[in-house]
Coordinates of C-alpha atoms and ligand atoms in Angstrom, one line a residue:
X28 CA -68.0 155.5 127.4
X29 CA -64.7 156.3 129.6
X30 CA -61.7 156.7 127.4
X31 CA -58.7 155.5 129.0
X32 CA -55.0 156.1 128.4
X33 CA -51.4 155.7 129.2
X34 CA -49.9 158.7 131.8
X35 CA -46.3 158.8 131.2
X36 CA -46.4 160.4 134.8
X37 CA -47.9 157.3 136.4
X38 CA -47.0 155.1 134.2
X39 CA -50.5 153.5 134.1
X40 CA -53.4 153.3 132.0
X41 CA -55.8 155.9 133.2
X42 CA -59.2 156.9 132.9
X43 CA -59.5 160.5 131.2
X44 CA -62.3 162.7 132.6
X45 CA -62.7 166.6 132.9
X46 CA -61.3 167.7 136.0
X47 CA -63.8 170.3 136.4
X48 CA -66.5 168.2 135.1
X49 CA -67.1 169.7 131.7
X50 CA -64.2 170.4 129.8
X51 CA -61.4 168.2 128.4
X52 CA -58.2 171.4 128.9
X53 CA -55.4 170.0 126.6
X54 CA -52.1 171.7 126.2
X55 CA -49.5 170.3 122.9
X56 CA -46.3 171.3 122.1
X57 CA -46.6 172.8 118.4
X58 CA -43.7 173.3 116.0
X59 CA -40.8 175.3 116.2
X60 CA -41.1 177.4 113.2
X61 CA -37.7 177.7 111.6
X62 CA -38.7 174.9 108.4
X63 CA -41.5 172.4 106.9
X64 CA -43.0 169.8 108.5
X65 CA -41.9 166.7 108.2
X66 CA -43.6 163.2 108.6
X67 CA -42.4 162.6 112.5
X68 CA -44.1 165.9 113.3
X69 CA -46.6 165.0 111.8
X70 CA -47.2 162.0 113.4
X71 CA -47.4 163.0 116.6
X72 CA -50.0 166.3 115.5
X73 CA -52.0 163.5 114.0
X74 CA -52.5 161.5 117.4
X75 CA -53.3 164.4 119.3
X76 CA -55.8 165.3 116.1
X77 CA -57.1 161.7 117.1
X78 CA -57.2 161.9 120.9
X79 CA -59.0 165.1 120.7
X80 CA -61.8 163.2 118.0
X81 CA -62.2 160.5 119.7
X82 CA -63.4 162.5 123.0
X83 CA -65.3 165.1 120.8
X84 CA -67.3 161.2 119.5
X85 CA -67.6 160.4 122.9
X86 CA -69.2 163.5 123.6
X87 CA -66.2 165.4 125.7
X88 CA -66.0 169.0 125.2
X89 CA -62.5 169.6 124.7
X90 CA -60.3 172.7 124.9
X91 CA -57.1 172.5 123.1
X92 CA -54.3 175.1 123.0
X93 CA -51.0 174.6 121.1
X94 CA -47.7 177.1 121.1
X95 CA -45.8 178.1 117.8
X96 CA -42.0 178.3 119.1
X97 CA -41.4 181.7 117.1
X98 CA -38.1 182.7 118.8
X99 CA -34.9 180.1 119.5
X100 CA -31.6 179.5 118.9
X101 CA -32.4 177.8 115.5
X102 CA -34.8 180.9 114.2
X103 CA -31.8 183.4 115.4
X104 CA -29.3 181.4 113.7
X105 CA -31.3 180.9 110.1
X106 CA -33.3 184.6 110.0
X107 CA -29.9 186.1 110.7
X108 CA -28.1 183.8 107.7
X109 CA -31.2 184.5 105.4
X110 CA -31.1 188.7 106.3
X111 CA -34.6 188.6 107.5
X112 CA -36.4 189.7 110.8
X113 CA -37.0 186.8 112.9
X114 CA -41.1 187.8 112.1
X115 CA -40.9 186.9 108.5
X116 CA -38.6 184.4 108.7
X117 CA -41.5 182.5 111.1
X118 CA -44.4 183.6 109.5
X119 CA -43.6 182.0 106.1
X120 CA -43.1 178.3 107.9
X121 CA -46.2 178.9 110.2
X122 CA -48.1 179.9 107.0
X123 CA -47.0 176.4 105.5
X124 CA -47.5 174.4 108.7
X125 CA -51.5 175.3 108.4
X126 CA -51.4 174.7 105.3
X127 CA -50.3 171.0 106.1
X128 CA -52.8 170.8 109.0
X129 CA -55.4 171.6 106.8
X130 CA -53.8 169.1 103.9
X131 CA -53.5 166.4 106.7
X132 CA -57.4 167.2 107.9
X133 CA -56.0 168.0 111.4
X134 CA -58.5 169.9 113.5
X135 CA -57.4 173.2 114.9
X136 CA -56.8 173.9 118.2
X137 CA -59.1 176.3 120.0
X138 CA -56.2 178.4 121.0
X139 CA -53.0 179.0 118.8
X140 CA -50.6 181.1 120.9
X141 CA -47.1 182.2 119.8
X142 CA -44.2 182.5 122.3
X143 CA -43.8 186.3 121.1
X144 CA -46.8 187.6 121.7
X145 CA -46.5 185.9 125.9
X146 CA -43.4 188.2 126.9
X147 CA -45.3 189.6 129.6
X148 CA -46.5 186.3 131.0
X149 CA -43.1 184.5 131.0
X150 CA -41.4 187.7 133.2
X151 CA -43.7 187.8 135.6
X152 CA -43.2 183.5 136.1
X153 CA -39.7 183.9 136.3
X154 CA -40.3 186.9 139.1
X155 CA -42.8 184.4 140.8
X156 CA -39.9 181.7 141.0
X157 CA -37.3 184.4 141.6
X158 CA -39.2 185.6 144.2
X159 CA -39.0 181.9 146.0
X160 CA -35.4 181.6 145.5
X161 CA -35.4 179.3 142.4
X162 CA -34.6 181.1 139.9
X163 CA -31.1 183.6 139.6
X164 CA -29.5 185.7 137.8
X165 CA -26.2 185.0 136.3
X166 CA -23.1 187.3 135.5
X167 CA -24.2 187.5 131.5
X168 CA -27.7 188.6 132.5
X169 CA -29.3 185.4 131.9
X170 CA -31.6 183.7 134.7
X171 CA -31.7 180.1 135.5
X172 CA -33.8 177.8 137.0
X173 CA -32.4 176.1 140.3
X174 CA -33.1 172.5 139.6
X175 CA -31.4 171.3 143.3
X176 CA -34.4 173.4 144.3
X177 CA -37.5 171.2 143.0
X178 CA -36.6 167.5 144.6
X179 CA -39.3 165.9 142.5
X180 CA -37.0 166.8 139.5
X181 CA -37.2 163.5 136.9
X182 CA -40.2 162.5 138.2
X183 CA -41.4 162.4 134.6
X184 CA -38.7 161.0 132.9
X185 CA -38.1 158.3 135.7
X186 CA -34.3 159.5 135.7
X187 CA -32.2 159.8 139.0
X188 CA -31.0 162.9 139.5
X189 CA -29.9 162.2 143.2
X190 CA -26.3 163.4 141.8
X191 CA -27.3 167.5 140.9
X192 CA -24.7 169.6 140.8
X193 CA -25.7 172.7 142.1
X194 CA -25.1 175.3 139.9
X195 CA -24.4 174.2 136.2
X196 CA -25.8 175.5 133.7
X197 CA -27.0 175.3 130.0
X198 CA -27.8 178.3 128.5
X199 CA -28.7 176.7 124.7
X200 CA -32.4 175.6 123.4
X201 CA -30.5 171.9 122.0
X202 CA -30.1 170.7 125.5
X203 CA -28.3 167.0 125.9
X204 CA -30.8 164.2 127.1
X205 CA -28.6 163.0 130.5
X206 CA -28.1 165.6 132.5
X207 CA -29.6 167.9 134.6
X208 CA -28.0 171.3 134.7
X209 CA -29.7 174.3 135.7
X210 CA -31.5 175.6 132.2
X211 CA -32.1 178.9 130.8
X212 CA -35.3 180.7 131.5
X213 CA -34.5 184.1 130.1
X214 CA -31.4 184.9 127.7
X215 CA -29.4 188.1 127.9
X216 CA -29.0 189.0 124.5
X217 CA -25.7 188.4 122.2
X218 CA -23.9 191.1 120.6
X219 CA -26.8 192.5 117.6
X220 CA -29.0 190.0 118.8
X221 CA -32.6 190.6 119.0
X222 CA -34.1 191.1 122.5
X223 CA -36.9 192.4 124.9
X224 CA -36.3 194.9 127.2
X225 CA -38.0 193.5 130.5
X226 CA -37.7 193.9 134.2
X227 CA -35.9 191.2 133.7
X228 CA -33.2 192.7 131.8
X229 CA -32.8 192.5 128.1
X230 CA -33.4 189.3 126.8
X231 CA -35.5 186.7 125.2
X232 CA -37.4 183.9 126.7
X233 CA -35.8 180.0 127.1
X234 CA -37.6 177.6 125.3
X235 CA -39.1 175.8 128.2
X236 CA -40.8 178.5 130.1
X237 CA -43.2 179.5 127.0
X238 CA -44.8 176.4 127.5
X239 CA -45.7 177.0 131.5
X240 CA -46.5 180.4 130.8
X241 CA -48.9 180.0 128.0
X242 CA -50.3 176.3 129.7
X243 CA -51.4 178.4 132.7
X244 CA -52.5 181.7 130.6
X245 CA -55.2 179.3 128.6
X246 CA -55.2 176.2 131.1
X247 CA -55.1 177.7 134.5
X248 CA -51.9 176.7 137.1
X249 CA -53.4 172.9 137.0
X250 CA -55.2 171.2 133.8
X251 CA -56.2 167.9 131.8
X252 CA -53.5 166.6 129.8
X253 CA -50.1 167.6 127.9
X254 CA -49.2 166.3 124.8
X255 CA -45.7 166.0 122.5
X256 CA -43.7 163.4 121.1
X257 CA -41.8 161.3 123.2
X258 CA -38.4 163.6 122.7
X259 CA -39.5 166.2 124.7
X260 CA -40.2 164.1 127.7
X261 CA -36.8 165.3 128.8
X262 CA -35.1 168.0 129.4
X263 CA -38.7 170.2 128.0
X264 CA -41.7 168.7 129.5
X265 CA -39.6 167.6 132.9
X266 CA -38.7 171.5 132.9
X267 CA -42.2 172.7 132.2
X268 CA -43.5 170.5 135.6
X269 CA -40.0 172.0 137.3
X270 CA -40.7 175.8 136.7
X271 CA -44.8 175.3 136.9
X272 CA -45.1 173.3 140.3
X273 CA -42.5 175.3 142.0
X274 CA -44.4 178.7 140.8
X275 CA -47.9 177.4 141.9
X276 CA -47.5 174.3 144.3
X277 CA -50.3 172.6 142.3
X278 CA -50.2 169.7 140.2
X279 CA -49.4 171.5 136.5
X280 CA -50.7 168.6 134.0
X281 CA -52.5 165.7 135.6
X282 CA -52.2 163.4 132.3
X283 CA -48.7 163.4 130.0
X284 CA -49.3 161.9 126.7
X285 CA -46.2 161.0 123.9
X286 CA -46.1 159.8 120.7
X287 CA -43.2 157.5 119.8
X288 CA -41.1 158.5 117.4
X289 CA -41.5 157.5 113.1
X290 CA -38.6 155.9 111.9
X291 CA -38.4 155.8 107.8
X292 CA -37.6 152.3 105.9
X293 CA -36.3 150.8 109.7
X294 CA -34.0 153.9 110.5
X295 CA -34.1 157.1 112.4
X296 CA -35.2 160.2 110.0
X297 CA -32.6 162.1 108.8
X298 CA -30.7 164.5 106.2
X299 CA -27.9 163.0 106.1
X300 CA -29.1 159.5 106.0
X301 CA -31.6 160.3 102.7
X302 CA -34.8 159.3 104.8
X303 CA -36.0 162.2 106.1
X304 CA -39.3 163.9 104.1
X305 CA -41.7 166.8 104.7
X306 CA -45.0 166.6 103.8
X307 CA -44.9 168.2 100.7
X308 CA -42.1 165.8 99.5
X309 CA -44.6 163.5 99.6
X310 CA -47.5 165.0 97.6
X311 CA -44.9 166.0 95.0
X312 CA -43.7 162.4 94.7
X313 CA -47.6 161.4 94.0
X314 CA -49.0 160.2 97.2
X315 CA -52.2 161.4 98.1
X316 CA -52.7 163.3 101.3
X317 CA -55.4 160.9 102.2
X318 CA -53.3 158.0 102.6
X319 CA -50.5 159.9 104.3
X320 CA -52.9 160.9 106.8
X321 CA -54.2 156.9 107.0
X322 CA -50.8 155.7 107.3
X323 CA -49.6 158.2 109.9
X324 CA -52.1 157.0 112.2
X325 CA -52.9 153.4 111.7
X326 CA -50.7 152.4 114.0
X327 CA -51.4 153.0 118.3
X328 CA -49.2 156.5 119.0
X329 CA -47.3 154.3 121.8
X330 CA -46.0 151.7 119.6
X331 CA -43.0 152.2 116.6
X332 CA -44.7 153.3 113.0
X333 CA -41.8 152.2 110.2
X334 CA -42.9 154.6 107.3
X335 CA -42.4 152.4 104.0
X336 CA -43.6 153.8 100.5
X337 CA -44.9 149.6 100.5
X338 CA -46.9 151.0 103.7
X339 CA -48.0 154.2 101.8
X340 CA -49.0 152.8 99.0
X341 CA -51.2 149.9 100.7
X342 CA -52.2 152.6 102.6
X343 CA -53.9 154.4 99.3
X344 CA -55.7 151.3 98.4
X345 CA -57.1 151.0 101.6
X346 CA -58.4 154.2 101.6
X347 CA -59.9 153.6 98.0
X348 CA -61.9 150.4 99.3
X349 CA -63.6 152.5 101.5
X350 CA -64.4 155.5 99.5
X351 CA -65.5 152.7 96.6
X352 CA -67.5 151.0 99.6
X353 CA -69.3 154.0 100.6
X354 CA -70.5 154.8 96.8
X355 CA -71.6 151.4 96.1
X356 CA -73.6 151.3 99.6
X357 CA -75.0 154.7 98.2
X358 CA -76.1 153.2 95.0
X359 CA -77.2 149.7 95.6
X360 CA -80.9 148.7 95.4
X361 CA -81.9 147.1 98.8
X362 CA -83.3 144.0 99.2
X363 CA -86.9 144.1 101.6
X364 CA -85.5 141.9 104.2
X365 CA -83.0 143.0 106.8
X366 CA -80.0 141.0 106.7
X367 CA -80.0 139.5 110.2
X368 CA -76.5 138.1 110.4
X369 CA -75.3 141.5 108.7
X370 CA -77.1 143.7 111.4
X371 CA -75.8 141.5 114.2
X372 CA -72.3 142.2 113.0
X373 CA -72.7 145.8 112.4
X374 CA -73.2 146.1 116.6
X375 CA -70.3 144.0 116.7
X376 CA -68.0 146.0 114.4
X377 CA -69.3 149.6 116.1
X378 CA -69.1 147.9 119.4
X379 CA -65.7 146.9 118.5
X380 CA -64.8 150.2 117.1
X381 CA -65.5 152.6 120.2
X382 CA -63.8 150.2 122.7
X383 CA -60.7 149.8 120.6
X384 CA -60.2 153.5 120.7
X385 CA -61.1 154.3 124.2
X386 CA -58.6 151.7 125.1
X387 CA -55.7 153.8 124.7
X388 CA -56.7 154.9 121.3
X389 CA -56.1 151.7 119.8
X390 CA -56.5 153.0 115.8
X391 CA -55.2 150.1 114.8
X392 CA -58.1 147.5 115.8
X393 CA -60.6 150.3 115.1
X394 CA -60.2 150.2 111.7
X395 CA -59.6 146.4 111.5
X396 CA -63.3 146.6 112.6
X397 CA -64.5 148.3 110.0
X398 CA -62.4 146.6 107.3
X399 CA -64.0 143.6 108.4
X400 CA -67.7 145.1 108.1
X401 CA -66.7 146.3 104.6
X402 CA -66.1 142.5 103.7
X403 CA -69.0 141.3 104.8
X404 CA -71.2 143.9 104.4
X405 CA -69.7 143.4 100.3
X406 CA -70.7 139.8 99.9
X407 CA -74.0 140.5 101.6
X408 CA -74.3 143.5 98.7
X409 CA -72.8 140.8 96.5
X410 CA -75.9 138.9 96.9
X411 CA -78.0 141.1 96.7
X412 CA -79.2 141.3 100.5
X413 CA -78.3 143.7 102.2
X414 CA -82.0 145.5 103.6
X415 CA -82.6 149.6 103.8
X416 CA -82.1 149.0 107.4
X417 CA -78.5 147.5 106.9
X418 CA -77.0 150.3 104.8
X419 CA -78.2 153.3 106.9
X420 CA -76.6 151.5 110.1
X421 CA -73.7 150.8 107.8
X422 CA -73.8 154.2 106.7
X423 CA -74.0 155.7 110.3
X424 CA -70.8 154.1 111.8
X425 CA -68.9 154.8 108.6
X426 CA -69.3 158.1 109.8
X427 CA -68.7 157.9 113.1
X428 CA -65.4 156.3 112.2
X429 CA -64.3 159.1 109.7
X430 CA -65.5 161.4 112.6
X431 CA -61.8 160.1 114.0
X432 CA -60.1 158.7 110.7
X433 CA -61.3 161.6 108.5
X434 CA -60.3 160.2 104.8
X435 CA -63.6 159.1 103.3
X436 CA -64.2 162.7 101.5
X437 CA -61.7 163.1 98.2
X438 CA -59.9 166.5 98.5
X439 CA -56.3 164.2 97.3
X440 CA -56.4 166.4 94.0
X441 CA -56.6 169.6 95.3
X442 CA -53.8 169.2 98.1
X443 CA -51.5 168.0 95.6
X444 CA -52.4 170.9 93.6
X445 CA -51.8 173.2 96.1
X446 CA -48.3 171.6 96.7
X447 CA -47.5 171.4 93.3
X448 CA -48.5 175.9 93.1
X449 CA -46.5 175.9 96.0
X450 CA -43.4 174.1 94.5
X451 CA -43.6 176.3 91.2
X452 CA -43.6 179.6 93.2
X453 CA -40.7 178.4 95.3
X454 CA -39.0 177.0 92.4
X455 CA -38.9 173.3 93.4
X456 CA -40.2 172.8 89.9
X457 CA -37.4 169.9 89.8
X458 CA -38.4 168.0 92.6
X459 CA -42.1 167.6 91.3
X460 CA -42.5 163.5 89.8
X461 CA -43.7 163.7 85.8
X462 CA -46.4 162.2 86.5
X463 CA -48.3 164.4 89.2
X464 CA -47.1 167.2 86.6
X465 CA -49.2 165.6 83.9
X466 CA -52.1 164.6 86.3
X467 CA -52.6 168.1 87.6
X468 CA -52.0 169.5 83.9
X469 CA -55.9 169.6 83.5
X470 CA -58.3 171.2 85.3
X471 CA -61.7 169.7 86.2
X472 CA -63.9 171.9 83.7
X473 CA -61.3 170.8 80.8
X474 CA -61.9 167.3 81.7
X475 CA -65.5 167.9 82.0
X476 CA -65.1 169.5 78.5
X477 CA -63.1 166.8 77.2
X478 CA -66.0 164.2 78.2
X479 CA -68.9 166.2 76.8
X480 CA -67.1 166.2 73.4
X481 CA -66.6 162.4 73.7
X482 CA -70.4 162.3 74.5
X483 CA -70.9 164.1 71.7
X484 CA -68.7 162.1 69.2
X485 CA -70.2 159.0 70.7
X486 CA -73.5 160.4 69.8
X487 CA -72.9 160.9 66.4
X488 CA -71.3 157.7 66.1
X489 CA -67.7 159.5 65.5
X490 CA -65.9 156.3 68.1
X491 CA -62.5 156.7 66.3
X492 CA -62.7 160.2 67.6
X493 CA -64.2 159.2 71.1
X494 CA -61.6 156.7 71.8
X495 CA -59.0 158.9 71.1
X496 CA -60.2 161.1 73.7
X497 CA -60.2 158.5 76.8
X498 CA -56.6 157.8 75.6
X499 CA -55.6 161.3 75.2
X500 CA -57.2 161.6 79.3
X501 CA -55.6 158.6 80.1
X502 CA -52.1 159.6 79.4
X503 CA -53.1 162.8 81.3
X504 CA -53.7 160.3 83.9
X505 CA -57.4 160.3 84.0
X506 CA -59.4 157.2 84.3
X507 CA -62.8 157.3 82.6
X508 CA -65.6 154.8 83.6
X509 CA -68.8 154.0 81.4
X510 CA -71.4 153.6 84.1
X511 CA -75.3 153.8 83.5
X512 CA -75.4 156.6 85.3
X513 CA -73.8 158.1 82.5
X514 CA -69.5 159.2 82.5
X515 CA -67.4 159.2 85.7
X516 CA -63.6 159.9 86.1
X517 CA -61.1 159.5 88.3
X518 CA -57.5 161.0 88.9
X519 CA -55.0 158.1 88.5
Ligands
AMP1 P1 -40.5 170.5 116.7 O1 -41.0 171.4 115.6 O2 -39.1 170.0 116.4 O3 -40.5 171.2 118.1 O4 -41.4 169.2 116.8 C1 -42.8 169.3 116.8 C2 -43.4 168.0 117.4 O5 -43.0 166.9 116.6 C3 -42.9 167.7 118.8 O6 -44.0 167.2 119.5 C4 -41.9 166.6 118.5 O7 -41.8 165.7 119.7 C5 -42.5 165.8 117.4 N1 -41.5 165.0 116.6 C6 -40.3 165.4 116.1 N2 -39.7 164.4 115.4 C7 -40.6 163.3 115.4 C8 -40.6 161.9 114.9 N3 -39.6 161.5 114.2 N4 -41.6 161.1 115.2 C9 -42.7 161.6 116.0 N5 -42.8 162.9 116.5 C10 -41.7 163.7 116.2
ZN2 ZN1 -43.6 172.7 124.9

């Protein structure tokens, strides 16, 4: 099957195949390391995590690199406040931003590579554009990149730039979104600053030309696709195609892919407006990773999510149908007959499933197919006829569609306990809701404990002292359920 998807360069719905024929080469933007995550970044990790599932389903080899930003204006400013090296000021927040990939079930990229370690890479670009005449020197020591020089300048962005002034410059990593001045490439050093010494000069690198140099170190001069949210369309990505085609003459990424921006409860995310939350707000509050993760990408990357803890919390039951679906399919007896009707709407649903996410990674009707199997493949259990033949097609698309959505296996308790170790080591005790402190209070082989000794007072006909048991759990916030099977709990 051809995926297709939206090129902000073109403008168009595209078809998305290897340009060498084999592999899928994928460049992202990654974080800037200077704090947590927080749900926007997090929504626009997640699509890529989803792009790059849906090709691995269909089969596409894929080779992903993403950047950590470990050296700007905003790391400078915050290691220097905090008396730290810039090194162990990142390392703590790239530490934690694994962490939440791994919380979030986001697949790695193949190749992690940090601005810091790709000195050597970014001098010789900026020599390579030098040597053409694009790129200069200015009194400080600094070198910028001549934007008069590269006509095709806002061919991503669609802005007119007819109007260039020749010659001014910004020399700061928060650039304004209007205008195009000539933009830092290398930094001369402020007094007790940190720099490289480089032919160059001294210096660090500009935030835009890590991105080229890195793209073409992993990529080669011309690759696949090149992903970020939709802020960095411009002045960074239009940059990046600025400073890579002038250096190469080649096309630098065929395919540009953006995520729209979250808002929170209708509004831009922000301090100062109360809205804004990490990742690990969240899990301390009580939500469950799972349903972060379900939310985050339910809706298509190109149109406007509005986080709402309504949303989040519909979210968690949505996830909970499936996970009780998949046990009960697990479980039930089948009937001999093959429910006809049931099987011709399985190929409808999995039909249904790959084309919504090859067009343009539509997640939202995806899962609307399978939430629609689930229903009737329920009332066919329901009545007890649903055949072997049913549940193991069932059983096979489930998995191909947690191949993409990835929330059908229950890790929720051990993220938020994870979160919750992190918050008492960082003394965020405070911000920690009462009741994930009393869920995570016990751990599974007390509970386990706890059950045996109600098996055993139930045994010996002791129920005054098993009841009191399930209650003492349940105000710990664990659900017990009498099944035939014999005792199963749940975290609440
Ligand atoms: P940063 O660490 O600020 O460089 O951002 C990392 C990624 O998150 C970039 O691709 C940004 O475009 C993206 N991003 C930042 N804020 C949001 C938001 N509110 N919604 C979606 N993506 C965002
Ligand atoms: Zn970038």
């Amino acid at each position: 099957m051809t995926i297709r998807l939206f090129n902000t360069l073109t403008s168009r719905i595209e078809e998305l195949r290897p340009l060498d024929g084999d592999t899928l080469r994928i460049y992202a933007c990654g974080p800037t390391v200077y704090d947590y995550g927080h749900i926007g970044n997090f929504r626009t990790f997640l699509h890529v995590d989803v792009l790059r599932r849906v090709l691995e389903l269909n089969g596409t080899r894929v080779r992903h690199v993403m950047n950590i930003t470990d050296v700007d204006d905003k790391i400078i400013r915050n290691a220097t406040a905090a008396g730290v090296p810039i090194h162990d000021y990142t390392q703590r927040f790239e530490k934690a931003f694994f962490e939440d990939l791994d919380t979030l079930s986001v697949e790695h990229p193949e190749v992690v590579a940090r601005a810091t370690h790709h000195i050597p890479e970014m001098v010789r670009l900026i020599q390579r554009l030098a040597e053409q005449g694009l790129a200069y020197k200015a009194e400080d020591g600094s070198w910028y990149f001549r934007i008069a020089g590269f006509p095709d300048y806002g061919k991503l962005s669609k802005k007119d730039f007819s109007g260039i002034t020749d010659g001014a410059r910004v020399d700061v990593d928060e650039y304004d979104k209007d205008s195009a001045r000539d933009f830092a490439l290398w930094k001369a050093p402020k007094p007790g600053e940190f720099f490289w010494e480089t032919e160059l000069g001294p210096g660090r690198p500009g935030w835009h030309i890590e991105c080229s140099a890195m793209a073409m170190r992993y990529l080669g001069e011309s690759f696949d696709l090149h992903a970020g949210g939709e802020d960095l369309m411009f002045p960074h990505h239009e940059n990046e195609i600025a400073q890579s085609e002038s250096a190469t003459h080649k096309t630098f990424a065929h395919h540009w892919f953006h995520v729209r921006f979250l808002l929170v409860e209708g509004r831009k995310m922000s301090k100062s407006e109360g809205n804004f939350y990490t990742l690990r707000d969240l899990l301390l509050k009580g939500h469950k990773a799972s349903a972060i993760r379900f939310l985050l990408i339910s809706v298509p990357y190109r149109q406007q999510l509005n986080f709402t803890f309504e949303g989040l919390a519909a979210e968690t039951g949505a996830v909970e149908r499936l996970r009780t679906f998949q046990q009960r399919l697990r479980s039930i007896r089948p009937a001999a007959q093959v429910h006809e009707q049931l099987a011709a709407e399985t190929t409808r649903a999995s039909e249904q499933f790959r084309n919504a996410l090859a067009n343009d990674l539509n997640t939202a009707e995806a899962r609307a197919a399978i939430f629609e199997l689930v229903r009737q493949a329920n009332a066919a259990m329901d009545a007890g006829a649903i055949g072997t033949e049913n549940i193991s097609r069932i059983e096979e698309l489930l998995a191909d569609f947690d191949k993409v959505f990835a929330v059908l296996e229950d890790r929720d308790a051990e993220w938020t306990r994870a979160a919750l170790a992190w918050a008492e080591r960082e003394g965020r005790l405070d911000q920690v809701a009462p009741e994930v402190k009393a869920q995570l209070s016990l751990s599974d082989a007390q509970i386990e404990a706890f059950i045996e000794e109600r098996n055993q007072a139930r045994r010996t006909r002791n129920f005054a002292r098993a009841d009191a048991i399930r209650k003492e759990l349940l105000e710990k916030g664990i659900i017990l359920e009498d099944s035939k099977e014999g005792v199963r709990w749940k975290r609440k």
